[in-house]
PDB file of C-alpha atoms in Angstrom:
ATOM      1  CA  UNK A   1       1.131  -1.179   1.426  1.00 93.00           C
ATOM      2  CA  UNK A   2      -1.471   1.177  -0.394  1.00 94.00           C
ATOM      3  CA  UNK A   3      -4.303   3.287   0.569  1.00 92.00           C
ATOM      4  CA  UNK A   4      -7.081   1.878  -2.285  1.00 90.00           C
ATOM      5  CA  UNK A   5      -8.854   5.126  -2.059  1.00 88.00           C
ATOM      6  CA  UNK A   6      -6.319   7.791  -2.158  1.00 92.00           C
ATOM      7  CA  UNK A   7      -3.980   5.608  -4.185  1.00 94.00           C
ATOM      8  CA  UNK A   8      -1.186   6.550  -1.739  1.00 95.00           C
ATOM      9  CA  UNK A   9       1.816   4.191  -0.482  1.00 97.00           C
ATOM     10  CA  UNK A  10       1.501   4.058   2.935  1.00 96.00           C
ATOM     11  CA  UNK A  11       3.718   1.539   4.212  1.00 96.00           C
ATOM     12  CA  UNK A  12       6.758  -0.591   2.945  1.00 96.00           C
ATOM     13  CA  UNK A  13       9.914  -2.222   4.024  1.00 97.00           C
ATOM     14  CA  UNK A  14      12.727  -3.628   1.620  1.00 96.00           C
ATOM     15  CA  UNK A  15      13.921  -7.066   2.768  1.00 94.00           C
ATOM     16  CA  UNK A  16      15.570 -10.106   1.425  1.00 94.00           C
ATOM     17  CA  UNK A  17      12.803 -12.632   2.600  1.00 92.00           C
ATOM     18  CA  UNK A  18       9.193 -13.018   3.006  1.00 89.00           C
ATOM     19  CA  UNK A  19       8.737 -13.641   6.641  1.00 92.00           C
ATOM     20  CA  UNK A  20       6.230 -11.954   8.377  1.00 94.00           C
ATOM     21  CA  UNK A  21       8.497  -9.541  10.087  1.00 95.00           C
ATOM     22  CA  UNK A  22       8.839  -7.387   7.069  1.00 95.00           C
ATOM     23  CA  UNK A  23       5.173  -6.980   6.466  1.00 95.00           C
ATOM     24  CA  UNK A  24       4.995  -6.108  10.369  1.00 97.00           C
ATOM     25  CA  UNK A  25       7.483  -3.089   9.839  1.00 97.00           C
ATOM     26  CA  UNK A  26       5.744  -1.674   6.991  1.00 96.00           C
ATOM     27  CA  UNK A  27       2.489  -2.222   8.891  1.00 95.00           C
ATOM     28  CA  UNK A  28       3.574  -0.198  11.476  1.00 96.00           C
ATOM     29  CA  UNK A  29       5.173   2.323   8.922  1.00 95.00           C
ATOM     30  CA  UNK A  30       1.443   2.487   7.843  1.00 94.00           C
ATOM     31  CA  UNK A  31       0.041   3.138  11.219  1.00 93.00           C
ATOM     32  CA  UNK A  32       2.711   5.617  12.395  1.00 92.00           C
ATOM     33  CA  UNK A  33       1.735   7.879   9.337  1.00 84.00           C
ATOM     34  CA  UNK A  34      -1.739   7.473   8.765  1.00 82.00           C
ATOM     35  CA  UNK A  35      -5.494   6.633  10.464  1.00 81.00           C
ATOM     36  CA  UNK A  36      -5.588   2.741  10.695  1.00 75.00           C
ATOM     37  CA  UNK A  37      -7.393   1.661   7.878  1.00 71.00           C
ATOM     38  CA  UNK A  38     -11.000   0.160   8.089  1.00 82.00           C
ATOM     39  CA  UNK A  39     -10.568  -2.763   6.203  1.00 90.00           C
ATOM     40  CA  UNK A  40      -7.088  -4.589   5.781  1.00 92.00           C
ATOM     41  CA  UNK A  41      -6.848  -6.516   2.476  1.00 91.00           C
ATOM     42  CA  UNK A  42      -4.069  -8.909   1.528  1.00 92.00           C
ATOM     43  CA  UNK A  43      -3.721 -12.327  -0.095  1.00 89.00           C
ATOM     44  CA  UNK A  44      -3.157 -15.447   2.255  1.00 89.00           C
ATOM     45  CA  UNK A  45       0.834 -15.616   2.347  1.00 89.00           C
ATOM     46  CA  UNK A  46       2.007 -16.642   5.471  1.00 91.00           C
ATOM     47  CA  UNK A  47       3.248 -13.636   6.356  1.00 93.00           C
ATOM     48  CA  UNK A  48      -0.196 -12.275   6.636  1.00 93.00           C
ATOM     49  CA  UNK A  49      -1.802 -15.029   8.214  1.00 94.00           C
ATOM     50  CA  UNK A  50       0.985 -14.843  10.887  1.00 96.00           C
ATOM     51  CA  UNK A  51      -0.544 -14.719  14.473  1.00 97.00           C
ATOM     52  CA  UNK A  52       1.671 -11.707  15.165  1.00 97.00           C
ATOM     53  CA  UNK A  53       0.633  -9.847  11.973  1.00 97.00           C
ATOM     54  CA  UNK A  54      -3.538 -10.486  12.595  1.00 97.00           C
ATOM     55  CA  UNK A  55      -3.016  -9.610  16.327  1.00 97.00           C
ATOM     56  CA  UNK A  56      -1.458  -6.027  15.279  1.00 96.00           C
ATOM     57  CA  UNK A  57      -4.332  -5.566  13.109  1.00 96.00           C
ATOM     58  CA  UNK A  58      -6.733  -6.288  15.267  1.00 96.00           C
ATOM     59  CA  UNK A  59      -5.556  -4.443  18.261  1.00 95.00           C
ATOM     60  CA  UNK A  60      -5.943  -1.334  15.838  1.00 94.00           C
ATOM     61  CA  UNK A  61      -9.250  -2.481  14.993  1.00 93.00           C
ATOM     62  CA  UNK A  62      -9.244  -3.181  11.286  1.00 94.00           C
ATOM     63  CA  UNK A  63     -10.966  -5.419   9.800  1.00 93.00           C
ATOM     64  CA  UNK A  64      -9.492  -8.406   7.840  1.00 94.00           C
ATOM     65  CA  UNK A  65      -9.922  -9.293   4.407  1.00 91.00           C
ATOM     66  CA  UNK A  66      -7.811 -12.094   2.382  1.00 91.00           C
ATOM     67  CA  UNK A  67      -8.207 -12.812  -1.115  1.00 86.00           C
ATOM     68  CA  UNK A  68      -8.927 -16.215  -2.245  1.00 81.00           C
ATOM     69  CA  UNK A  69      -5.718 -15.800  -4.548  1.00 75.00           C
ATOM     70  CA  UNK A  70      -2.560 -13.387  -5.121  1.00 65.00           C
ATOM     71  CA  UNK A  71      -4.443 -12.215  -8.580  1.00 71.00           C
ATOM     72  CA  UNK A  72      -7.403 -11.314  -6.515  1.00 75.00           C
ATOM     73  CA  UNK A  73      -5.283  -8.740  -4.627  1.00 82.00           C
ATOM     74  CA  UNK A  74      -4.819  -6.567  -7.847  1.00 85.00           C
ATOM     75  CA  UNK A  75      -4.318  -3.155  -6.329  1.00 87.00           C
ATOM     76  CA  UNK A  76      -1.333  -4.569  -4.534  1.00 88.00           C
ATOM     77  CA  UNK A  77       0.281  -6.591  -7.554  1.00 88.00           C
ATOM     78  CA  UNK A  78      -0.460  -3.436  -9.838  1.00 92.00           C
ATOM     79  CA  UNK A  79       1.506  -1.123  -7.166  1.00 95.00           C
ATOM     80  CA  UNK A  80       4.250  -3.705  -7.132  1.00 94.00           C
ATOM     81  CA  UNK A  81       4.401  -3.640 -10.889  1.00 96.00           C
ATOM     82  CA  UNK A  82       4.680   0.036 -11.033  1.00 97.00           C
ATOM     83  CA  UNK A  83       7.312   0.177  -8.575  1.00 98.00           C
ATOM     84  CA  UNK A  84       9.387  -2.634 -10.679  1.00 97.00           C
ATOM     85  CA  UNK A  85       8.971  -1.439 -14.011  1.00 97.00           C
ATOM     86  CA  UNK A  86       8.379   2.657 -13.908  1.00 97.00           C
ATOM     87  CA  UNK A  87      11.360   2.978 -11.608  1.00 97.00           C
ATOM     88  CA  UNK A  88      13.716   0.062 -10.580  1.00 97.00           C
ATOM     89  CA  UNK A  89      13.987  -0.816 -14.222  1.00 97.00           C
ATOM     90  CA  UNK A  90      14.931   2.883 -15.308  1.00 95.00           C
ATOM     91  CA  UNK A  91      17.415   3.095 -11.947  1.00 97.00           C
ATOM     92  CA  UNK A  92      18.989  -0.272 -12.073  1.00 96.00           C
ATOM     93  CA  UNK A  93      20.039  -0.619  -8.721  1.00 97.00           C
ATOM     94  CA  UNK A  94      23.351  -2.501  -8.183  1.00 97.00           C
ATOM     95  CA  UNK A  95      23.087  -3.447  -4.572  1.00 97.00           C
ATOM     96  CA  UNK A  96      20.944  -3.903  -1.662  1.00 97.00           C
ATOM     97  CA  UNK A  97      21.530  -0.940   0.284  1.00 97.00           C
ATOM     98  CA  UNK A  98      20.869   1.186  -3.103  1.00 98.00           C
ATOM     99  CA  UNK A  99      17.677  -0.936  -3.574  1.00 98.00           C
ATOM    100  CA  UNK A 100      16.558   0.289  -0.492  1.00 97.00           C
ATOM    101  CA  UNK A 101      17.415   3.956  -1.125  1.00 98.00           C
ATOM    102  CA  UNK A 102      16.002   3.763  -4.258  1.00 98.00           C
ATOM    103  CA  UNK A 103      12.384   2.244  -3.102  1.00 98.00           C
ATOM    104  CA  UNK A 104      12.356   5.003  -0.692  1.00 98.00           C
ATOM    105  CA  UNK A 105      13.049   7.611  -3.761  1.00 98.00           C
ATOM    106  CA  UNK A 106      10.430   5.609  -5.972  1.00 98.00           C
ATOM    107  CA  UNK A 107       7.743   5.712  -2.902  1.00 98.00           C
ATOM    108  CA  UNK A 108       8.281   9.543  -2.714  1.00 98.00           C
ATOM    109  CA  UNK A 109       7.798   9.984  -6.572  1.00 98.00           C
ATOM    110  CA  UNK A 110       4.731   7.954  -6.766  1.00 98.00           C
ATOM    111  CA  UNK A 111       2.953   9.683  -3.735  1.00 98.00           C
ATOM    112  CA  UNK A 112       4.105  12.900  -4.551  1.00 98.00           C
ATOM    113  CA  UNK A 113       4.368  13.436  -8.636  1.00 98.00           C
ATOM    114  CA  UNK A 114       2.436  10.791 -10.017  1.00 97.00           C
ATOM    115  CA  UNK A 115      -1.097  11.714 -11.102  1.00 97.00           C
ATOM    116  CA  UNK A 116      -3.962   9.528 -11.634  1.00 95.00           C
ATOM    117  CA  UNK A 117      -7.027   9.424 -13.722  1.00 92.00           C
ATOM    118  CA  UNK A 118      -9.280   7.741 -10.880  1.00 90.00           C
ATOM    119  CA  UNK A 119      -8.296  10.772  -8.293  1.00 91.00           C
ATOM    120  CA  UNK A 120      -9.337  13.372 -10.645  1.00 91.00           C
ATOM    121  CA  UNK A 121      -5.683  13.476 -11.849  1.00 95.00           C
ATOM    122  CA  UNK A 122      -4.271  14.586  -8.563  1.00 95.00           C
ATOM    123  CA  UNK A 123      -0.854  12.787  -7.124  1.00 97.00           C
ATOM    124  CA  UNK A 124      -2.318  10.644  -4.221  1.00 96.00           C
ATOM    125  CA  UNK A 125      -0.684  13.254  -1.731  1.00 96.00           C
ATOM    126  CA  UNK A 126      -2.466  15.928  -3.248  1.00 95.00           C
ATOM    127  CA  UNK A 127      -5.551  13.914  -3.242  1.00 93.00           C
ATOM    128  CA  UNK A 128      -5.509  13.104   0.550  1.00 91.00           C
ATOM    129  CA  UNK A 129      -4.686  16.777   1.434  1.00 91.00           C
ATOM    130  CA  UNK A 130      -8.266  17.763  -0.244  1.00 89.00           C
ATOM    131  CA  UNK A 131      -9.839  14.645   1.085  1.00 81.00           C
ATOM    132  CA  UNK A 132      -8.788  15.503   4.807  1.00 78.00           C
ATOM    133  CA  UNK A 133      -8.435  19.129   4.302  1.00 74.00           C
ATOM    134  CA  UNK A 134     -10.825  21.628   5.005  1.00 56.00           C
ATOM    135  CA  UNK A 135     -11.344  22.070   0.937  1.00 57.00           C
ATOM    136  CA  UNK A 136     -15.012  20.714  -0.331  1.00 56.00           C
ATOM    137  CA  UNK A 137     -14.918  18.993  -3.470  1.00 57.00           C
ATOM    138  CA  UNK A 138     -16.702  16.264  -4.889  1.00 63.00           C
ATOM    139  CA  UNK A 139     -14.931  13.115  -3.500  1.00 60.00           C
ATOM    140  CA  UNK A 140     -14.915  10.199  -6.081  1.00 63.00           C
ATOM    141  CA  UNK A 141     -16.876   7.252  -5.663  1.00 65.00           C
ATOM    142  CA  UNK A 142     -14.754   3.659  -6.208  1.00 64.00           C
ATOM    143  CA  UNK A 143     -15.850   0.569  -6.331  1.00 64.00           C
ATOM    144  CA  UNK A 144     -13.058  -2.435  -5.390  1.00 61.00           C
ATOM    145  CA  UNK A 145     -13.514  -5.711  -6.919  1.00 58.00           C
ATOM    146  CA  UNK A 146     -12.285  -8.819  -5.563  1.00 55.00           C
ATOM    147  CA  UNK A 147     -12.770 -11.980  -4.182  1.00 52.00           C
ATOM    148  CA  UNK A 148     -12.251 -12.156  -0.456  1.00 49.00           C
ATOM    149  CA  UNK A 149     -13.099 -13.698   2.677  1.00 49.00           C
ATOM    150  CA  UNK A 150     -13.425 -12.106   5.836  1.00 50.00           C
ATOM    151  CA  UNK A 151     -11.047 -13.455   8.855  1.00 49.00           C
TER     152      UNK A 151
END
């Protein structure tokens, strides 16, 4: 899960299936370490339409937005591609256990060392610290593009 504004990966869980429980774990990680988002945008995969997942979002007061197709959730698709191509292809995990360890490492590196042009060439953590900190700086305006249906 990514915070679209800060570009920070806020939740993840490595699993060998596409069931909702893995996504619930990632969502709980995001809630534990971050302020609940105003909007949760996803595709219409069964793990995101699962009653328990939807209820967790509603309990936190999160507005739910679902793309009409997976291609309409470009932010999530992009972060998955980045982790796969820029980190895992290089490290080549040899086991599921190693994959979990390397995903954690990739997320840490992505959040703490990878600058983004769209956030003034800062890393997601640097940008978040300035955004939430007492530092005053011109916060960039971003436009989020998608075709969505609110639930």
